[in-house]
Amino acid sequence: METKIKVKFSQVKYQYITILGVSIISLCHGFAVGWLSSAVPILKSEDTPLQSGPLTVQQTMWLGGVYSLGGAIGSGVFGILVNYFGRTTSMSLLAIPNFTFWFTVLFANNFNQLVVGRFFAGISGGLCVCVPLFVAEIANKEIRGFLGLMGPLISAVGMLFSYICGAFVEYRSVPYCMMGFPVLFFVAMLFTPETPHKLIVKGNLQKAERSMIFYNNGNCIDSNGYDVKAELDKLKEVVEQQKEDRKKSSFKLIFRKDSFRGLLIGISLVAVSVFSGISVMTAYAAQLFIDSGANFDANLSAIIIGILQVCGIYASSMLVDRIGRRILLGISSLSAAIAIFVFGTFSYLAKQGFDLTSVDWIPVASASFYTFVICVGVKPMPYLYVAEILPGNTRHIGLSICMVSLTLFSTTAVFTLPILVDLFELHAVMWTYGCTCLLGTLFSVFVMSETKGKNLNKI
């Protein structure tokens, strides 16, 4: 067992600063995700800003579907780019599709133009591959959990920001609130050093040493005990071993026992996260609040959900390096299961004709509690844990596969909810999501291995 060393902020301050800069694209992506919630009612109204007229139900579904399609393609494409062109260069390219989306929203006059814009917005979802890989390669193992969840946290802040702007800012003015951020991100990436791991792979040993010095604040000889020369030699040994592995196994490397096991665990975690119901709960939360009889404004409902997501993921970032990934996922999924079972039971009793007027606050309370606790562990965990469980020589491939799976699973969950509710009633669907949450608890106990403090750069 590796000895845990308390890390001084002075040693890792540039890791915090760099990840904060990288997370600008997460803010942009989160805002683009949340944009649809406030834009759809406007685009469907008689006062729509589109010359082609109000959106139909089918067109609204296309706006959501093409975003997911772009996300799947973006995850695959950037999974390739990040390997061949490096982490920072690939990440800087994420600014282009995001800026294109906001440019399209500003000038689009018909549905087809908006569809193209939403597709580009989805492509920027390639950050789900680039950012976790970047964090895994530069972050100190003692703070990797916090830094790994900074992206999902900032993304949730972006969603909340979009809900607020949607409520108080005119439709055509919203892009002006965001167009500068992808530009700022692109400029920040120009000054961000490539990861030491990737520079060694390219054979740039001098740049790799400078990069390691930057991210760890020099050749420390104090109580931190960080020796750049020693750590660089260790990393060189790891990279050489990975090169030998690739020569031996070629493209079949992903099917080697350790890689394939990590991939299966990653896909399983993604499935648990998505089919726990968080995708559909956030997509339909406003309507659920309204149906509960709470008489909440739709925009206010979305803002409440946004606040709960931010609070939940923030709590996760504070806890993940203290109590570990397994315990956090187990507690989160069990709590979410209880909340959504309560929600489903209320729906069932209401369907049976019981008078629940005195407790009509239960759907709002249970949905709110569910959103918070699931954001503490189940929702953000794939963005951190998948990069940690995969071996270094297949991490970029495995991350791409898992993030494409996440996009496809989310699309399936959102599009099938109306059909499932029509076939089996709302309470049955909610109970199914609750069972998935229980599976998440079992998954944390019997399948997951703890990665808190794990050294990712070892043979």
Short mmCIF file of C-alpha atoms in Angstrom, two decimals:
data_model
loop_
_atom_site.label_atom_id
_atom_site.label_comp_id
_atom_site.label_asym_id
_atom_site.label_seq_id
_atom_site.Cartn_x
_atom_site.Cartn_y
_atom_site.Cartn_z
CA MET A 1 0.00 0.00 0.00
CA GLU A 2 1.31 3.39 -1.00
CA THR A 3 1.98 5.93 1.71
CA LYS A 4 -0.34 8.89 1.57
CA ILE A 5 1.51 12.19 1.59
CA LYS A 6 -0.27 15.42 2.36
CA VAL A 7 0.22 17.70 -0.61
CA LYS A 8 0.91 21.40 -0.11
CA PHE A 9 -1.11 23.79 -2.25
CA SER A 10 2.11 25.56 -3.25
CA GLN A 11 3.26 22.37 -4.97
CA VAL A 12 0.12 21.80 -7.05
CA LYS A 13 -1.29 25.31 -7.48
CA TYR A 14 -0.67 25.27 -11.25
CA GLN A 15 -2.66 22.06 -11.52
CA TYR A 16 -5.64 23.88 -10.00
CA ILE A 17 -5.14 26.93 -12.20
CA THR A 18 -4.74 24.86 -15.37
CA ILE A 19 -7.78 22.67 -14.74
CA LEU A 20 -9.81 25.81 -13.99
CA GLY A 21 -8.76 27.19 -17.38
CA VAL A 22 -9.54 23.91 -19.12
CA SER A 23 -12.97 23.88 -17.44
CA ILE A 24 -13.99 26.98 -19.38
CA ILE A 25 -15.04 24.63 -22.18
CA SER A 26 -17.10 22.67 -19.65
CA LEU A 27 -18.91 25.91 -18.78
CA CYS A 28 -19.60 26.47 -22.49
CA HIS A 29 -20.81 22.91 -22.95
CA GLY A 30 -23.07 23.02 -19.90
CA PHE A 31 -24.62 26.28 -21.12
CA ALA A 32 -25.26 24.70 -24.54
CA VAL A 33 -26.93 21.70 -22.89
CA GLY A 34 -29.20 23.88 -20.77
CA TRP A 35 -30.00 26.28 -23.64
CA LEU A 36 -32.65 23.93 -25.04
CA SER A 37 -34.74 23.98 -21.85
CA SER A 38 -35.50 27.70 -22.04
CA ALA A 39 -35.32 28.02 -25.85
CA VAL A 40 -37.90 25.38 -26.78
CA PRO A 41 -40.95 27.17 -25.26
CA ILE A 42 -39.95 30.33 -27.16
CA LEU A 43 -39.30 28.48 -30.42
CA LYS A 44 -42.64 26.64 -30.16
CA SER A 45 -44.63 29.79 -29.44
CA GLU A 46 -46.48 31.91 -31.98
CA ASP A 47 -43.92 34.66 -31.34
CA THR A 48 -41.03 32.42 -32.41
CA PRO A 49 -37.95 34.26 -33.72
CA LEU A 50 -37.69 31.72 -36.57
CA GLN A 51 -39.06 32.79 -39.96
CA SER A 52 -39.94 29.13 -40.64
CA GLY A 53 -42.59 29.28 -37.91
CA PRO A 54 -43.10 27.58 -34.54
CA LEU A 55 -41.35 24.25 -33.93
CA THR A 56 -43.40 21.08 -34.14
CA VAL A 57 -43.08 18.20 -31.67
CA GLN A 58 -41.02 16.24 -34.19
CA GLN A 59 -38.68 19.20 -34.79
CA THR A 60 -38.22 19.62 -31.04
CA MET A 61 -37.22 15.95 -30.75
CA TRP A 62 -34.76 16.45 -33.62
CA LEU A 63 -33.08 19.33 -31.79
CA GLY A 64 -32.44 17.00 -28.87
CA GLY A 65 -31.55 13.97 -30.99
CA VAL A 66 -29.06 15.68 -33.29
CA TYR A 67 -27.24 17.02 -30.23
CA SER A 68 -26.74 13.46 -29.00
CA LEU A 69 -25.61 12.37 -32.44
CA GLY A 70 -23.02 15.15 -32.46
CA GLY A 71 -21.91 14.08 -28.98
CA ALA A 72 -21.34 10.49 -30.11
CA ILE A 73 -19.37 11.63 -33.15
CA GLY A 74 -17.43 14.18 -31.11
CA SER A 75 -16.41 11.58 -28.53
CA GLY A 76 -15.16 9.26 -31.27
CA VAL A 77 -13.36 11.92 -33.29
CA PHE A 78 -11.66 13.59 -30.33
CA GLY A 79 -10.71 10.18 -28.97
CA ILE A 80 -8.59 9.82 -32.12
CA LEU A 81 -7.35 13.42 -32.22
CA VAL A 82 -6.22 13.39 -28.59
CA ASN A 83 -3.96 10.43 -29.30
CA TYR A 84 -2.37 11.71 -32.51
CA PHE A 85 -2.19 15.47 -31.92
CA GLY A 86 -1.84 15.64 -28.16
CA ARG A 87 -4.11 16.64 -25.30
CA THR A 88 -3.87 20.44 -25.38
CA THR A 89 -4.05 20.82 -29.17
CA SER A 90 -7.11 18.59 -29.37
CA MET A 91 -8.81 20.36 -26.48
CA SER A 92 -8.25 23.78 -28.06
CA LEU A 93 -10.21 22.58 -31.12
CA LEU A 94 -13.27 22.09 -28.90
CA ALA A 95 -13.75 25.87 -28.99
CA ILE A 96 -14.62 25.78 -32.70
CA PRO A 97 -17.86 23.73 -32.64
CA ASN A 98 -19.05 25.49 -29.49
CA PHE A 99 -18.48 28.96 -30.99
CA THR A 100 -20.17 27.77 -34.19
CA PHE A 101 -23.25 26.81 -32.20
CA TRP A 102 -23.62 30.24 -30.60
CA PHE A 103 -22.98 31.95 -33.94
CA THR A 104 -25.75 29.83 -35.46
CA VAL A 105 -28.21 30.63 -32.65
CA LEU A 106 -27.53 34.33 -33.14
CA PHE A 107 -28.33 34.33 -36.87
CA ALA A 108 -30.49 31.23 -37.49
CA ASN A 109 -33.85 32.03 -39.09
CA ASN A 110 -35.14 28.51 -39.68
CA PHE A 111 -35.22 25.07 -38.13
CA ASN A 112 -32.59 23.52 -40.44
CA GLN A 113 -29.97 26.08 -39.43
CA LEU A 114 -30.66 25.42 -35.76
CA VAL A 115 -30.27 21.67 -36.30
CA VAL A 116 -26.83 22.25 -37.79
CA GLY A 117 -25.92 24.44 -34.83
CA ARG A 118 -27.11 21.84 -32.31
CA PHE A 119 -25.05 19.19 -34.10
CA PHE A 120 -21.92 21.31 -33.67
CA ALA A 121 -22.81 21.90 -30.02
CA GLY A 122 -22.93 18.14 -29.56
CA ILE A 123 -19.49 17.70 -31.13
CA SER A 124 -18.00 19.84 -28.37
CA GLY A 125 -19.04 16.97 -26.07
CA GLY A 126 -15.71 15.47 -27.10
CA LEU A 127 -14.45 17.20 -23.96
CA CYS A 128 -15.75 14.14 -22.07
CA VAL A 129 -12.80 12.26 -23.58
CA CYS A 130 -10.14 14.98 -23.66
CA VAL A 131 -10.56 16.53 -20.21
CA PRO A 132 -10.59 13.32 -18.08
CA LEU A 133 -7.53 12.08 -19.96
CA PHE A 134 -5.73 15.38 -19.40
CA VAL A 135 -6.58 15.40 -15.68
CA ALA A 136 -5.45 11.79 -15.26
CA GLU A 137 -2.04 12.67 -16.68
CA ILE A 138 -1.25 15.89 -14.79
CA ALA A 139 -3.10 15.64 -11.48
CA ASN A 140 -1.47 14.61 -8.22
CA LYS A 141 -3.08 11.38 -7.03
CA GLU A 142 -4.14 12.95 -3.72
CA ILE A 143 -6.27 15.65 -5.41
CA ARG A 144 -7.12 13.88 -8.67
CA GLY A 145 -10.70 13.24 -7.57
CA PHE A 146 -11.39 16.91 -6.90
CA LEU A 147 -9.72 18.05 -10.11
CA GLY A 148 -11.49 15.33 -12.09
CA LEU A 149 -14.89 16.54 -10.89
CA MET A 150 -14.14 20.21 -11.51
CA GLY A 151 -15.24 19.77 -15.13
CA PRO A 152 -18.68 18.28 -14.31
CA LEU A 153 -19.09 20.92 -11.58
CA ILE A 154 -18.35 23.82 -13.94
CA SER A 155 -20.61 22.20 -16.55
CA ALA A 156 -23.45 22.16 -14.01
CA VAL A 157 -22.74 25.83 -13.29
CA GLY A 158 -23.02 26.45 -17.04
CA MET A 159 -26.40 24.73 -17.12
CA LEU A 160 -27.60 26.83 -14.19
CA PHE A 161 -26.31 29.97 -15.89
CA SER A 162 -28.26 29.02 -19.05
CA TYR A 163 -31.48 28.54 -17.06
CA ILE A 164 -31.07 31.97 -15.47
CA CYS A 165 -30.30 33.65 -18.79
CA GLY A 166 -33.25 31.86 -20.38
CA ALA A 167 -35.54 33.32 -17.74
CA PHE A 168 -34.29 36.89 -17.86
CA VAL A 169 -32.45 37.48 -21.17
CA GLU A 170 -34.06 37.95 -24.60
CA TYR A 171 -33.58 34.97 -26.97
CA ARG A 172 -31.32 36.68 -29.51
CA SER A 173 -29.20 38.21 -26.75
CA VAL A 174 -28.32 34.91 -25.06
CA PRO A 175 -25.44 34.08 -27.48
CA TYR A 176 -23.75 37.34 -26.53
CA CYS A 177 -23.52 36.02 -22.97
CA MET A 178 -21.42 33.05 -24.13
CA MET A 179 -19.62 33.72 -27.43
CA GLY A 180 -16.58 35.15 -25.68
CA PHE A 181 -15.99 32.07 -23.52
CA PRO A 182 -14.88 29.62 -26.27
CA VAL A 183 -12.52 32.33 -27.53
CA LEU A 184 -11.13 32.78 -24.01
CA PHE A 185 -10.73 29.00 -23.71
CA PHE A 186 -8.86 28.81 -27.02
CA VAL A 187 -6.44 31.54 -25.90
CA ALA A 188 -5.93 29.83 -22.51
CA MET A 189 -5.04 26.56 -24.23
CA LEU A 190 -2.30 28.31 -26.24
CA PHE A 191 -0.46 28.85 -22.94
CA THR A 192 -1.21 25.41 -21.45
CA PRO A 193 1.74 22.96 -21.51
CA GLU A 194 1.22 19.51 -22.99
CA THR A 195 1.18 16.67 -20.46
CA PRO A 196 4.55 15.10 -19.58
CA HIS A 197 3.23 11.68 -20.58
CA LYS A 198 2.35 12.74 -24.13
CA LEU A 199 5.61 14.68 -24.58
CA ILE A 200 7.62 11.60 -23.63
CA VAL A 201 5.61 9.56 -26.13
CA LYS A 202 6.57 12.14 -28.78
CA GLY A 203 10.22 11.96 -27.68
CA ASN A 204 10.38 15.57 -26.41
CA LEU A 205 12.17 14.83 -23.14
CA GLN A 206 13.25 18.41 -22.44
CA LYS A 207 9.71 19.71 -22.89
CA ALA A 208 8.42 16.82 -20.78
CA GLU A 209 10.73 17.84 -17.94
CA ARG A 210 9.65 21.48 -18.20
CA SER A 211 6.02 20.40 -18.23
CA MET A 212 6.51 18.26 -15.13
CA ILE A 213 8.25 21.15 -13.39
CA PHE A 214 5.35 23.46 -14.29
CA TYR A 215 2.64 21.14 -13.01
CA ASN A 216 4.56 20.28 -9.83
CA ASN A 217 6.28 23.60 -9.17
CA GLY A 218 9.87 22.60 -9.56
CA ASN A 219 12.38 20.14 -8.22
CA CYS A 220 11.23 20.15 -4.59
CA ILE A 221 13.61 19.03 -1.87
CA ASP A 222 11.44 20.13 1.05
CA SER A 223 8.82 18.12 2.93
CA ASN A 224 6.88 17.60 -0.30
CA GLY A 225 9.66 15.33 -1.45
CA TYR A 226 8.88 15.72 -5.16
CA ASP A 227 11.88 14.96 -7.35
CA VAL A 228 11.27 15.82 -11.01
CA LYS A 229 14.23 13.76 -12.28
CA ALA A 230 13.11 10.66 -10.41
CA GLU A 231 9.46 11.03 -11.44
CA LEU A 232 10.45 11.66 -15.04
CA ASP A 233 12.53 8.47 -15.09
CA LYS A 234 9.56 6.51 -13.71
CA LEU A 235 7.26 7.95 -16.35
CA LYS A 236 9.76 7.17 -19.12
CA GLU A 237 9.81 3.56 -17.97
CA VAL A 238 6.01 3.42 -18.07
CA VAL A 239 5.90 4.91 -21.59
CA GLU A 240 8.54 2.48 -22.85
CA GLN A 241 6.55 -0.44 -21.47
CA GLN A 242 3.40 0.87 -23.14
CA LYS A 243 5.23 1.15 -26.47
CA GLU A 244 6.35 -2.46 -26.16
CA ASP A 245 2.78 -3.49 -25.38
CA ARG A 246 1.51 -1.77 -28.51
CA LYS A 247 4.11 -3.54 -30.64
CA LYS A 248 3.09 -6.90 -29.28
CA SER A 249 -0.68 -6.48 -29.31
CA SER A 250 -1.35 -3.82 -31.95
CA PHE A 251 -5.05 -2.88 -32.16
CA LYS A 252 -5.97 -5.98 -30.14
CA LEU A 253 -4.52 -4.37 -27.01
CA ILE A 254 -7.97 -3.22 -25.88
CA PHE A 255 -9.01 -6.89 -25.62
CA ARG A 256 -6.20 -7.79 -23.24
CA LYS A 257 -7.52 -8.92 -19.87
CA ASP A 258 -6.80 -5.80 -17.82
CA SER A 259 -7.90 -3.41 -20.58
CA PHE A 260 -11.06 -5.33 -21.43
CA ARG A 261 -12.03 -5.65 -17.77
CA GLY A 262 -11.57 -1.89 -17.29
CA LEU A 263 -13.64 -1.23 -20.42
CA LEU A 264 -16.49 -3.47 -19.24
CA ILE A 265 -16.47 -1.80 -15.82
CA GLY A 266 -16.49 1.64 -17.47
CA ILE A 267 -19.42 0.81 -19.77
CA SER A 268 -21.32 -0.78 -16.88
CA LEU A 269 -20.80 2.32 -14.72
CA VAL A 270 -21.98 4.54 -17.58
CA ALA A 271 -25.10 2.37 -17.99
CA VAL A 272 -25.86 2.55 -14.26
CA SER A 273 -25.39 6.33 -14.31
CA VAL A 274 -27.68 6.93 -17.28
CA PHE A 275 -30.40 4.37 -16.56
CA SER A 276 -30.67 5.48 -12.96
CA GLY A 277 -32.97 8.08 -14.49
CA ILE A 278 -30.96 11.28 -14.10
CA SER A 279 -31.07 12.06 -17.84
CA VAL A 280 -34.85 11.88 -18.02
CA MET A 281 -35.36 13.47 -14.61
CA THR A 282 -33.44 16.59 -15.64
CA ALA A 283 -35.05 16.61 -19.10
CA TYR A 284 -38.59 16.44 -17.73
CA ALA A 285 -38.09 17.92 -14.25
CA ALA A 286 -39.89 21.19 -14.98
CA GLN A 287 -42.97 19.34 -16.20
CA LEU A 288 -42.85 17.01 -13.18
CA PHE A 289 -42.80 19.99 -10.83
CA ILE A 290 -45.79 21.48 -12.62
CA ASP A 291 -47.70 18.19 -12.61
CA SER A 292 -47.13 17.87 -8.88
CA GLY A 293 -49.44 20.86 -8.32
CA ALA A 294 -46.72 23.03 -6.77
CA ASN A 295 -47.56 25.85 -9.23
CA PHE A 296 -43.91 26.58 -9.88
CA ASP A 297 -42.93 28.61 -12.92
CA ALA A 298 -41.21 26.36 -15.51
CA ASN A 299 -38.09 28.56 -15.61
CA LEU A 300 -37.93 28.65 -11.81
CA SER A 301 -38.24 24.86 -11.74
CA ALA A 302 -35.28 24.54 -14.12
CA ILE A 303 -33.24 26.95 -11.98
CA ILE A 304 -34.00 24.85 -8.87
CA ILE A 305 -32.81 21.72 -10.66
CA GLY A 306 -29.68 23.57 -11.78
CA ILE A 307 -28.89 24.68 -8.24
CA LEU A 308 -29.37 21.15 -6.90
CA GLN A 309 -27.02 19.75 -9.54
CA VAL A 310 -24.32 22.28 -8.71
CA CYS A 311 -24.66 21.62 -4.96
CA GLY A 312 -24.59 17.85 -5.48
CA ILE A 313 -21.50 17.80 -7.69
CA TYR A 314 -19.75 20.30 -5.42
CA ALA A 315 -20.39 17.99 -2.46
CA SER A 316 -19.02 15.13 -4.56
CA SER A 317 -15.81 17.03 -5.33
CA MET A 318 -15.31 17.68 -1.61
CA LEU A 319 -15.88 14.05 -0.60
CA VAL A 320 -14.41 11.95 -3.41
CA ASP A 321 -10.77 12.16 -2.26
CA ARG A 322 -11.74 11.68 1.39
CA ILE A 323 -14.13 8.73 1.44
CA GLY A 324 -13.28 7.24 -1.94
CA ARG A 325 -15.11 6.40 -5.16
CA ARG A 326 -16.79 3.17 -4.04
CA ILE A 327 -18.39 4.50 -0.86
CA LEU A 328 -19.51 7.69 -2.60
CA LEU A 329 -21.19 5.79 -5.43
CA GLY A 330 -22.78 3.30 -3.02
CA ILE A 331 -24.29 5.97 -0.76
CA SER A 332 -25.41 8.07 -3.71
CA SER A 333 -27.12 5.23 -5.58
CA LEU A 334 -28.84 3.84 -2.47
CA SER A 335 -30.16 7.28 -1.48
CA ALA A 336 -31.33 7.92 -5.06
CA ALA A 337 -33.12 4.56 -5.10
CA ILE A 338 -35.07 5.45 -1.95
CA ALA A 339 -36.04 8.87 -3.35
CA ILE A 340 -37.23 7.60 -6.71
CA PHE A 341 -39.14 4.68 -5.15
CA VAL A 342 -40.99 7.25 -3.04
CA PHE A 343 -41.73 9.30 -6.17
CA GLY A 344 -43.01 6.22 -8.00
CA THR A 345 -45.13 5.11 -5.04
CA PHE A 346 -46.79 8.54 -4.83
CA SER A 347 -47.55 8.33 -8.56
CA TYR A 348 -49.01 4.84 -8.12
CA LEU A 349 -51.23 5.83 -5.18
CA ALA A 350 -52.44 8.91 -7.05
CA LYS A 351 -53.28 6.69 -10.02
CA GLN A 352 -55.31 4.44 -7.73
CA GLY A 353 -57.43 7.39 -6.62
CA PHE A 354 -56.08 8.01 -3.12
CA ASP A 355 -56.49 11.53 -1.75
CA LEU A 356 -52.94 12.80 -1.38
CA THR A 357 -53.73 16.50 -1.14
CA SER A 358 -52.16 16.80 2.31
CA VAL A 359 -48.85 15.37 1.07
CA ASP A 360 -48.75 16.80 -2.45
CA TRP A 361 -45.28 18.19 -1.63
CA ILE A 362 -43.79 14.68 -1.80
CA PRO A 363 -43.11 14.61 -5.58
CA VAL A 364 -41.26 17.92 -5.40
CA ALA A 365 -39.30 16.90 -2.30
CA SER A 366 -38.39 13.43 -3.57
CA ALA A 367 -37.45 14.68 -7.05
CA SER A 368 -35.29 17.42 -5.50
CA PHE A 369 -33.60 15.03 -3.08
CA TYR A 370 -33.07 12.51 -5.89
CA THR A 371 -31.42 15.15 -8.09
CA PHE A 372 -29.08 16.22 -5.30
CA VAL A 373 -27.95 12.77 -4.10
CA ILE A 374 -27.50 11.33 -7.57
CA CYS A 375 -25.27 14.29 -8.47
CA VAL A 376 -23.16 13.51 -5.41
CA GLY A 377 -21.97 10.24 -6.90
CA VAL A 378 -23.85 8.44 -9.67
CA LYS A 379 -23.94 11.22 -12.29
CA PRO A 380 -20.35 12.57 -12.16
CA MET A 381 -18.54 9.32 -11.35
CA PRO A 382 -18.09 8.07 -14.97
CA TYR A 383 -16.18 11.24 -15.86
CA LEU A 384 -13.62 10.48 -13.15
CA TYR A 385 -13.55 6.75 -12.54
CA VAL A 386 -13.39 5.50 -16.13
CA ALA A 387 -10.07 7.28 -16.74
CA GLU A 388 -8.69 5.80 -13.51
CA ILE A 389 -9.75 2.18 -14.07
CA LEU A 390 -8.38 1.91 -17.63
CA PRO A 391 -4.68 1.08 -18.20
CA GLY A 392 -2.62 3.96 -19.57
CA ASN A 393 -1.94 2.36 -22.96
CA THR A 394 -5.66 1.99 -23.77
CA ARG A 395 -7.04 4.90 -21.78
CA HIS A 396 -7.84 7.14 -24.76
CA ILE A 397 -9.54 4.30 -26.67
CA GLY A 398 -11.51 3.09 -23.66
CA LEU A 399 -12.62 6.62 -22.74
CA SER A 400 -13.89 7.20 -26.27
CA ILE A 401 -15.89 3.97 -26.25
CA CYS A 402 -17.37 4.69 -22.82
CA MET A 403 -18.32 8.29 -23.66
CA VAL A 404 -19.91 7.27 -26.96
CA SER A 405 -21.84 4.66 -24.97
CA LEU A 406 -22.91 7.34 -22.47
CA THR A 407 -24.27 9.53 -25.29
CA LEU A 408 -26.15 6.64 -26.90
CA PHE A 409 -27.56 5.46 -23.57
CA SER A 410 -28.72 8.99 -22.69
CA THR A 411 -30.41 9.40 -26.05
CA THR A 412 -32.17 6.06 -25.62
CA ALA A 413 -33.32 6.93 -22.09
CA VAL A 414 -34.73 10.35 -23.03
CA PHE A 415 -36.47 9.22 -26.21
CA THR A 416 -38.00 6.07 -24.72
CA LEU A 417 -39.47 7.69 -21.59
CA PRO A 418 -42.75 8.84 -23.23
CA ILE A 419 -43.17 5.40 -24.80
CA LEU A 420 -42.46 3.55 -21.55
CA VAL A 421 -44.79 5.79 -19.56
CA ASP A 422 -47.54 5.16 -22.11
CA LEU A 423 -47.02 1.40 -21.94
CA PHE A 424 -46.31 0.82 -18.25
CA GLU A 425 -47.39 4.01 -16.41
CA LEU A 426 -45.08 6.53 -14.72
CA HIS A 427 -44.78 4.68 -11.41
CA ALA A 428 -43.50 1.50 -13.09
CA VAL A 429 -40.85 3.44 -14.99
CA MET A 430 -39.73 5.22 -11.82
CA TRP A 431 -39.50 1.90 -9.96
CA THR A 432 -37.37 0.55 -12.81
CA TYR A 433 -34.98 3.46 -12.42
CA GLY A 434 -34.96 2.78 -8.67
CA CYS A 435 -33.93 -0.84 -9.32
CA THR A 436 -31.07 0.43 -11.49
CA CYS A 437 -29.96 2.63 -8.59
CA LEU A 438 -29.95 -0.45 -6.34
CA LEU A 439 -27.81 -2.21 -8.94
CA GLY A 440 -25.44 0.74 -8.65
CA THR A 441 -25.11 0.05 -4.93
CA LEU A 442 -24.32 -3.62 -5.61
CA PHE A 443 -21.91 -2.53 -8.36
CA SER A 444 -19.99 -0.36 -5.90
CA VAL A 445 -19.70 -3.24 -3.41
CA PHE A 446 -18.91 -6.21 -5.64
CA VAL A 447 -17.43 -4.83 -8.87
CA MET A 448 -15.62 -1.54 -8.29
CA SER A 449 -12.06 -1.42 -7.05
CA GLU A 450 -11.06 1.69 -5.12
CA THR A 451 -8.87 4.09 -7.13
CA LYS A 452 -8.47 6.84 -4.50
CA GLY A 453 -4.77 7.62 -4.32
CA LYS A 454 -3.95 5.15 -7.10
CA ASN A 455 -0.80 5.88 -9.05
CA LEU A 456 -1.88 5.94 -12.70
CA ASN A 457 1.68 6.16 -14.03
CA LYS A 458 3.03 2.75 -13.13
CA ILE A 459 3.67 -0.50 -14.94
#
